[in-house]
C-alpha atoms as one frame of an Amber mdcrd trajectory, in Angstrom:
protein
-171.779   0.598  15.469-170.731  -2.664  15.964-167.814  -3.520  18.480-165.017
  -3.180  16.911-162.187  -3.141  18.683-159.145  -6.190  17.669-159.564  -6.724
  21.768-162.908  -8.548  21.277-161.553 -12.326  20.105-159.960 -12.664  22.664
-163.303 -11.087  25.572-165.491 -14.260  24.005-163.284 -17.370  24.355-163.039
 -15.438  28.244-166.776 -15.939  27.181-166.474 -19.408  25.978-166.377 -20.870
  29.371-169.188 -19.286  30.786-171.931 -20.471  32.392-175.655 -19.454  30.723
-178.589 -20.202  32.652-181.430 -18.558  32.446-182.471 -15.122  34.783-185.312
 -16.515  36.655-188.261 -15.137  37.599-189.050 -11.303  38.067-190.172 -11.394
  42.057-186.026 -12.773  42.467-184.174 -11.031  40.137-186.423  -7.526  41.342
-183.822  -7.430  44.751-180.700  -7.675  43.430-181.599  -5.335  40.060-182.095
  -2.686  43.192-179.070  -4.095  45.359-176.504  -4.749  41.410-178.305  -0.902
  40.340-178.088   2.274  42.154-176.523   4.981  39.084-179.021   5.601  35.765
-177.976   8.944  34.941-176.065   7.352  31.956-179.202   5.570  31.573-181.853
   7.770  29.174-185.579   6.966  27.504-186.228   9.382  24.550-189.558  11.141
  23.915-188.732  12.250  20.996-191.823  11.143  18.776-189.576  11.152  15.708
-186.740   9.516  17.412-186.265   5.587  16.109-184.328   4.845  19.433-186.505
   4.306  22.282-184.183   4.445  25.685-180.249   3.253  26.184-178.923   2.204
  29.440-175.102   1.751  28.833-174.389  -0.481  26.103-178.259  -1.407  24.843
-181.416   1.061  23.600-185.226  -0.036  22.288-185.496   0.779  18.425-189.076
   1.297  18.000-192.094   2.776  16.328-193.809   5.845  18.781-197.027   7.153
  17.923-197.822  10.947  18.289-199.562  10.409  22.190-196.661   8.536  23.559
-197.465   5.040  23.179-194.788   2.491  21.936-196.399   0.892  19.464-194.021
  -1.762  18.995-190.081  -2.914  18.889-187.927  -3.596  16.163-184.511  -3.920
  17.260-182.493  -3.612  20.130-179.299  -3.668  19.725-175.617  -4.507  22.167
-171.722  -3.042  21.118-172.011  -6.761  19.322-174.341  -7.402  17.317-177.871
  -6.256  16.330-181.018  -8.514  17.769-183.941  -7.643  15.148-187.540  -8.220
  15.829-190.042  -8.442  12.835-193.644 -10.427  13.892-192.682 -11.021  17.990
-190.405 -13.019  16.010-186.080 -12.078  16.361-186.215 -12.719  12.466-181.519
 -12.451  12.711-178.579 -11.389  14.704-176.403  -8.874  13.273-172.561  -9.141
  14.082-169.683  -7.380  12.399-168.856 -10.559  11.293-171.790 -13.180  11.331
-175.011 -12.828  11.110-177.483 -16.133  12.426-180.984 -15.906  10.083-184.181
 -17.684  11.790-186.191 -19.451   8.893-189.631 -20.006   9.890-191.971 -22.756
   9.369-195.540 -21.023   9.457-196.751 -24.460   8.731-195.650 -26.801  10.572
-195.177 -23.942  13.432-190.849 -24.689  13.839-188.258 -22.690  12.222-184.552
 -23.265  12.040-181.713 -21.687  12.399-178.478 -20.647  10.169-174.880 -19.001
  10.379-174.081 -16.920   7.916-170.157 -15.542   7.409-168.158 -14.605   4.202
-167.730 -17.667   1.906-169.090 -19.628   4.534-172.620 -21.314   6.154-173.646
 -23.613   8.701-177.296 -24.832   9.474-177.659 -25.621  12.818-178.961 -29.504
  12.685-182.092 -29.146  14.562-185.878 -27.139  14.480-187.468 -25.910  17.006
-190.783 -24.466  18.185-192.136 -20.826  17.040-192.072 -18.837  20.086-195.432
 -17.701  21.145-195.506 -14.636  22.869-197.323 -12.058  22.829-196.755  -8.082
  22.454-198.174  -6.056  23.797-200.453  -2.749  21.089-201.348   0.418  22.785
-204.791   2.288  20.932-203.903   5.757  19.092-207.615   7.944  19.242-207.251
   9.540  16.498-208.265  13.152  16.649-212.567  13.576  15.789-211.108  15.942
  13.113-208.546  12.863  11.584-205.612  15.374  12.128-202.146  15.333  12.731
-198.588  15.924  12.100-197.645  14.317   9.374-195.812  10.794  10.447-194.415
  10.136   6.772-190.994  11.376   7.683-187.106  10.535   8.722-184.529   8.728
   5.683-185.670   5.738   3.413-182.960   3.456   1.987-183.413   1.481  -1.727
-180.395  -0.615  -1.321-179.680  -2.764  -4.674-176.762  -5.766  -6.198-174.853
  -3.560  -7.777-173.737  -6.589  -9.834-177.619  -7.689 -11.400-179.506  -4.494
  -9.952-181.372  -6.557  -7.750-182.444  -5.477  -4.071-181.443  -6.706  -1.410
-184.145  -7.826   1.360-182.192  -9.619   4.179-179.623  -6.885   5.394-179.328
  -4.528   8.981-179.092  -0.577   8.709-177.486   1.597  10.950-177.689   5.312
  10.427-175.072   7.026  12.315-175.171  11.175  12.230-173.898  14.376  14.255
-176.863  16.343  16.079-175.691  19.697  16.731-177.676  19.644  20.998-177.063
  15.355  21.185-173.557  14.537  19.651-173.356  12.196  17.892-176.317  10.102
  17.345-177.167   6.497  15.453-180.240   4.442  14.938-181.032   0.528  13.863
-182.855   1.087  10.571-186.444  -0.387  10.163-186.592  -3.008   7.259-190.037
  -2.266   5.416-189.093  -6.085   3.050-188.775  -5.153  -0.691-185.265  -3.540
  -0.130-186.264  -0.933   1.521-185.103   0.370   5.134-186.454   3.374   6.929
-185.307   5.363  10.189-187.190   9.056  10.907-185.991  11.997  12.609-185.930
  13.733  15.379-187.752  17.454  14.125-188.373  19.998  16.353-192.193  20.089
  15.591-194.293  21.023  19.029-197.332  20.477  17.297-197.126  16.722  19.101
-196.970  17.801  22.224-200.798  18.775  21.940-200.990  14.883  21.660-198.293
  13.712  23.797-198.537  11.801  27.669-195.231  10.822  29.252-197.055   8.432
  31.307-198.491   6.604  28.192-194.315   6.431  27.069-193.234   5.023  30.456
-195.883   2.304  31.235-195.995   1.167  27.751-191.858   1.335  27.420-192.482
  -1.231  31.090-195.237  -3.367  28.599-192.712  -3.564  25.219-189.574  -3.968
  28.174-191.661  -7.431  29.290-192.661  -8.670  26.463-188.936  -8.419  24.676
-187.466 -10.794  27.693-190.080 -12.979  27.193-189.108 -13.030  23.933-185.184
 -13.086  24.671-185.731 -15.960  26.735-188.296 -17.855  24.537-185.484 -18.818
  21.616-183.550 -22.499  23.232-179.819 -20.465  21.968-177.374 -22.272  24.766
-179.162 -25.302  22.806-178.041 -23.796  19.510-175.189 -23.030  20.787-174.498
 -26.447  21.593-174.292 -27.764  17.945-172.804 -25.163  16.763-168.963 -25.479
  14.993-166.211 -25.241  17.066-165.159 -22.422  14.768-168.206 -20.247  15.759
-168.384 -20.862  19.185-166.808 -17.334  21.122-169.840 -15.716  18.495-172.871
 -17.846  19.258-172.200 -17.856  22.887-171.236 -14.186  23.255-175.523 -13.567
  21.649-176.446 -16.544  24.930-174.772 -14.388  26.950-176.879 -11.247  26.053
-179.991 -12.622  25.117-179.645 -14.758  28.397-178.540 -12.358  30.970-177.250
  -9.274  29.714-180.862  -8.060  27.151-182.898  -8.888  29.669-181.379  -7.411
  33.401-180.588  -4.748  31.637-184.218  -4.375  30.899-185.672  -5.475  33.554
-184.232  -2.989  35.686-185.351  -0.224  32.342-189.099  -1.884  34.005-188.732
  -1.892  37.410-186.651   2.370  37.342-188.453   3.415  34.841-190.091   6.763
  37.141-186.417   7.129  37.610-184.482   6.920  34.279-184.444  10.450  33.133
-185.595  11.351  29.762-184.037  12.546  26.900-184.279  16.707  26.504-186.572
  17.153  23.052-183.982  19.867  22.150-183.154  18.847  18.474-179.505  20.715
  17.328-179.043  20.854  13.516-178.894  17.183  11.594-175.551  17.133  10.527
-172.951  13.443   9.054-174.942  11.232   8.300-173.530   8.151   7.357-175.082
   4.530   6.193-173.629   1.054   7.646-175.128  -1.812   5.328-174.813  -4.644
   7.344-174.837  -8.138   4.146-175.085 -11.366   4.753-172.303 -12.849   3.520
-170.275  -9.895   2.668-168.118  -7.169   4.883-170.374  -4.402   6.298-169.799
  -0.652   4.391-170.690   2.906   4.739-171.529   5.567   3.075-170.728   8.365
   4.634-172.944  11.904   3.512-170.572  14.630   4.286-172.060  18.104   5.980
-173.983  19.174   2.774-175.479  16.060   2.417-174.296  15.113  -0.469-173.392
  11.329  -0.644-169.977   9.688  -1.900-168.358   6.399  -2.260-166.701   4.340
  -0.115-164.916   1.393   0.341-168.172  -1.756  -0.996-171.284   0.725  -1.199
-171.779   2.872  -3.719-174.654   4.949  -4.844-177.111   5.523  -7.552-178.144
   9.919  -6.733-176.313  12.671  -6.661-176.314  15.214  -4.250-179.161  15.331
  -1.625-180.764  17.461   0.776-181.985  16.470   3.853-185.221  17.995   5.686
-186.004  15.647   8.920-189.685  17.493   8.301-190.317  15.611   5.039-189.490
  11.983   3.431-185.364  11.825   2.477-185.023   9.248  -0.459-181.347   7.047
  -1.461-180.917   4.731  -3.607-177.195   2.554  -2.706-176.259   0.033  -4.062
-173.543  -2.679  -2.525-171.338  -3.998  -4.486-170.159  -7.280  -2.919-169.018
 -10.284  -4.584-173.640 -12.361  -4.268-174.521 -12.398  -7.535-178.465 -13.352
  -8.213-180.171 -16.349  -9.124-181.856 -15.582 -13.017-178.805 -13.682 -14.526
-178.171 -13.233 -17.963-174.849 -15.757 -18.004-171.725 -15.440 -16.610-168.200
 -15.703 -18.176-164.481 -15.420 -18.274-161.419 -16.876 -19.516-158.492 -17.995
 -18.091-158.591 -16.563 -14.788-160.491 -18.678 -11.470-163.101 -17.358 -10.948
-165.215 -18.291  -7.114-168.106 -16.217  -6.331-171.345 -17.243  -4.398-175.157
 -16.082  -5.972-177.890 -15.704  -4.079-180.969 -18.320  -4.668-183.501 -16.384
  -3.193-185.376 -19.028  -1.411-184.225 -22.211   0.275-185.426 -25.980  -0.200
-185.237 -24.890  -4.363-184.353 -26.576  -7.790-182.140 -24.042 -10.203-181.297
 -24.735 -13.605-177.593 -24.612 -14.239-176.568 -24.682 -17.646-172.591 -24.548
 -18.198-170.026 -24.155 -21.437-166.192 -24.682 -21.175-165.497 -25.000 -25.693
-162.512 -27.011 -26.151-159.717 -26.062 -23.882-161.188 -27.863 -20.704-162.408
 -26.042 -18.033-163.831 -27.472 -14.243-166.620 -25.657 -13.035-168.143 -26.998
  -9.345-170.943 -25.778  -7.500-171.443 -25.621  -3.762-174.637 -26.413  -1.665
-173.888 -24.868   2.345-170.494 -26.316   2.186-170.364 -29.329   0.225-170.567
 -30.497  -3.572-173.605 -30.403  -5.599-171.849 -30.340  -8.915-168.905 -30.425
 -10.698-168.627 -29.870 -14.501-165.760 -32.169 -14.316-162.390 -31.948 -16.674
-163.930 -31.493 -19.537-164.394 -28.577 -22.769-168.010 -29.399 -23.367-171.442
 -27.836 -22.370-174.971 -28.958 -20.367-178.099 -28.313 -18.550-178.234 -29.516
 -14.840-181.541 -29.180 -12.797-179.303 -29.486  -8.730-182.124 -30.250  -5.962
-180.945 -27.378  -2.293-182.750 -29.462   0.227-180.987 -26.949   3.604-182.370
 -24.101   4.927-178.986 -21.667   2.852-180.364 -19.715   0.294-176.619 -19.133
  -1.216-174.640 -20.819  -4.158-171.094 -21.432  -4.533-169.137 -21.868  -7.907
-165.595 -22.516  -8.198-164.233 -22.714 -12.176-160.914 -24.023 -12.426-159.924
 -23.145 -15.998-157.364 -24.768 -18.128-157.479 -27.875 -16.143-155.790 -29.719
 -17.973-153.244 -27.174 -18.129-153.964 -25.544 -21.880-154.289 -21.348 -22.130
-157.139 -19.633 -24.137-160.000 -21.232 -22.932-163.260 -20.011 -22.596-166.003
 -20.523 -20.250-170.046 -19.795 -19.512-172.545 -20.559 -16.568-175.934 -19.688
 -15.796-178.350 -19.966 -12.517-182.021 -20.307 -12.453-184.486 -20.376  -9.933
-187.625 -21.681 -12.007-190.064 -21.817  -9.612-188.884 -18.672  -8.283-191.251
 -15.526  -8.801-188.523 -12.624  -9.118-189.600  -9.087  -7.643-188.454  -5.820
  -9.159-189.197  -2.199  -7.546-192.121  -2.316  -9.990-192.643  -6.286 -11.411
-192.244  -9.929 -10.641-191.372 -13.061 -12.841-190.174 -16.632 -13.886-186.500
 -16.907 -14.223-184.329 -15.638 -16.599-186.192 -15.269 -19.446-188.899 -13.331
 -17.716-191.615 -16.074 -18.082-194.893 -14.070 -17.346-197.061 -15.961 -13.786
-200.270 -17.491 -13.101-202.488 -16.440 -10.878-203.187 -19.778  -7.803-206.030
 -17.754  -6.152-208.344 -14.563  -6.769-206.896 -11.833  -6.338-207.837  -9.931
  -2.038-208.043  -6.991   0.366-208.383  -6.515   4.003-208.843  -2.507   3.675
-206.001  -0.134   4.623-202.367  -0.805   5.956-200.764  -4.140   5.461-200.594
  -7.381   7.284-197.238  -7.119   9.804-196.962  -2.997   9.451-195.517  -0.718
  11.975-198.151   1.270  11.077-201.383   0.244  10.941-202.156   2.029  14.544
-202.394   5.500  12.081-203.096   4.344   8.377-206.272   2.390   8.992-207.954
   5.435  11.202-206.983   7.323   8.275-208.507   5.215   5.967-211.059   4.607
   7.830-212.145   8.466   8.433-211.497  10.064   5.171-212.623   7.243   3.490
-210.122   6.180   1.687-211.216   2.562   2.809-212.418   1.778  -1.012-209.714
   2.371  -2.830-207.177   0.604  -0.138-209.077  -2.345  -1.480-208.714  -2.240
  -5.148-204.858  -1.141  -4.049-205.221  -4.564  -2.818-206.761  -6.139  -5.412
-204.376  -5.011  -8.075-201.068  -5.600  -6.138-202.379  -9.322  -5.648-203.256
  -9.256  -9.294-199.999 -11.345 -11.005-197.626  -9.169 -14.211-198.861  -5.893
 -12.900-197.307  -2.626 -12.889-196.759  -1.886  -9.394-196.819   1.510 -11.137
-200.332   1.121 -11.916-201.528   0.209  -8.490-200.092   2.795  -6.767-201.322
   5.254  -9.496-204.868   4.269  -9.846-205.007   4.693  -5.571-204.057   8.298
  -5.651-206.287   8.425  -8.528-208.825   6.935  -6.258-208.878   9.065  -3.786
-208.391  12.053  -5.036-211.779  10.884  -6.176-212.975   9.573  -2.988-212.270
  12.897  -1.954-214.433  14.529  -3.887-217.557  12.398  -3.856-217.136  13.413
   0.347-216.273  16.699   1.364-216.619  18.876  -2.651-219.410  21.503   0.316
-216.074  22.215   2.573-213.518  23.830   0.569-211.138  22.780   4.712-211.742
  19.230   4.948-211.159  18.368   0.731-207.666  19.915   0.728-206.907  18.134
   4.332-208.305  14.738   2.200-206.867  15.688  -1.186-203.065  16.035   1.295
-203.724  12.511   2.753-204.535  10.889  -0.413-200.728  12.196  -1.310-199.063
  11.598   1.668-201.008   8.195   1.392-199.382   7.722  -2.442-196.508   8.706
  -1.538-195.446   5.655   1.887-196.822   3.153  -0.786-195.250   4.435  -4.139
-191.441   4.723  -1.569-192.147   1.631   0.844-195.092  -0.710  -0.493-192.538
  -3.025  -2.642-192.436  -5.948   0.567-196.010  -5.404   0.473-196.104  -5.762
  -4.319-193.849  -8.379  -3.479-195.716 -10.814  -1.325-199.206 -10.535  -2.928
-197.013 -11.138  -6.233-195.590 -14.566  -3.731-198.933 -15.970  -2.567-201.140
 -15.525  -5.188-198.640 -16.103  -8.349-197.058 -19.035  -9.399-193.798 -20.302
 -11.485-193.741 -24.465 -11.362-192.695 -24.575 -14.627-193.652 -27.238 -17.543
-190.924 -28.327 -18.400-190.416 -33.098 -18.265-186.858 -34.061 -16.166-185.327
 -36.672 -15.279-183.786 -37.049 -11.604-180.257 -39.025 -10.772-179.750 -39.290
  -6.535-175.777 -37.506  -5.989-174.978 -38.165  -2.248-175.618 -34.177  -1.521
-178.502 -33.168  -4.239-181.071 -34.629  -7.161-179.491 -33.931  -9.828-181.574
 -33.686 -12.987-180.209 -33.836 -16.823
């Protein structure tokens, strides 16, 4: 869990005056490290393939995906006592502390990114753009056995996180899972963000069949390679320059992560690489797992906890509640949970927000930056005032009126949140009523099973022909095994048809997934009908492939729909310029 020590603020103040410098070349640092690091007894390398934690040294932990032969295929998170650094597609996607979130918004077309710092009811865009770093991470080759038989790798826990107010999927959270291992004590893992509001973590098991494939030397070699790439990545971000541009209210936090990115994390990873053969390997003996809890960090919200009792049932605590009953967690299967965040943020394209004499202040996630929203309001005969803010600046106000209206607001910034404050009875009257609606006309809204346009759920238009790329998804951490398995069991044509279905506008995801299973089963019968053992194995993997896309394919479905479908509005508008926004009536 991230640091909740009340003395942390004092520590941050002390850091504020620290000098942050480059850690220098590897050769220069190695000599110093050999003098400084004497005892590695508190460090550990975790060889268990089904444990997402790769290594731990002091308060720095690295999480990633390992294959059955021991290769570290990818690193997706680095955690310290103060923050979680999420890595996605060889870039830092976000940095999450207990109260602040740093979001990196990448513009691939122009090869640059912008940085947004978000805290509760506040956000700040750093007034600069930076070139996207070009760091190459290793991609070890996983050699599939000739018979195509490997243990089940689709096991662990998947969390589906939704907003309680709107029911929409929360795609930009950071989730951490804590549990108790009877043999190893308390354990903690950062969950992998699969996209589409899904978060995943494998659970360690005592499956000895994995030992047949596992090679410790591959594990140590790829830890060194991945560590070197992570060092390059951390040092590729001009974090000191970013911190020089933030306001004083978040400067101490920024300087803290700057110290970690330029000194602490690189030094830790470099030490592990140098002394890789001396770092102890954790014993591969898993005890009974219990006392599960999920900690959810949602940008702009208070962190929340979902505890699981020793019977593995979910109960309500603080701002998160579950939508499922008692569930038994089996580490050898894929366990799915659906939980809701009941924070104060609403969503664009919800139904009308309405009220009376009570003042109202809420924040909406509009889903994307640099966009337009249509704001519809009504205050009837008793006068009220409704103010809209974007990035802490006013972008629209009704004034103190008893009226209704519609306006379009252009939001030119990287924040994806809009704040609406209602001041009822602004003329001193009582007994008022008011309402408003925020509609994102050009934003494709993707729920779990369908994508649509606007609050009235208009259909989108096909802008390009549906495409396919075989088995696996772009950027998926499991491509190393999905692609060879798909080829080995003759699933490629079924995967292509599934891709094209996902890319077809207004399709239901469930229809695509069901057709995918049917196509794979037909392929099994076509190719292995004369070999009962191979036929059963093929059908087993078809079920696993279907289960995988059914549980976590929402992100690929949304990405395909967003790439090939369009929600451009056909309304004609007249625009007038405001100091902070373009207002259209």
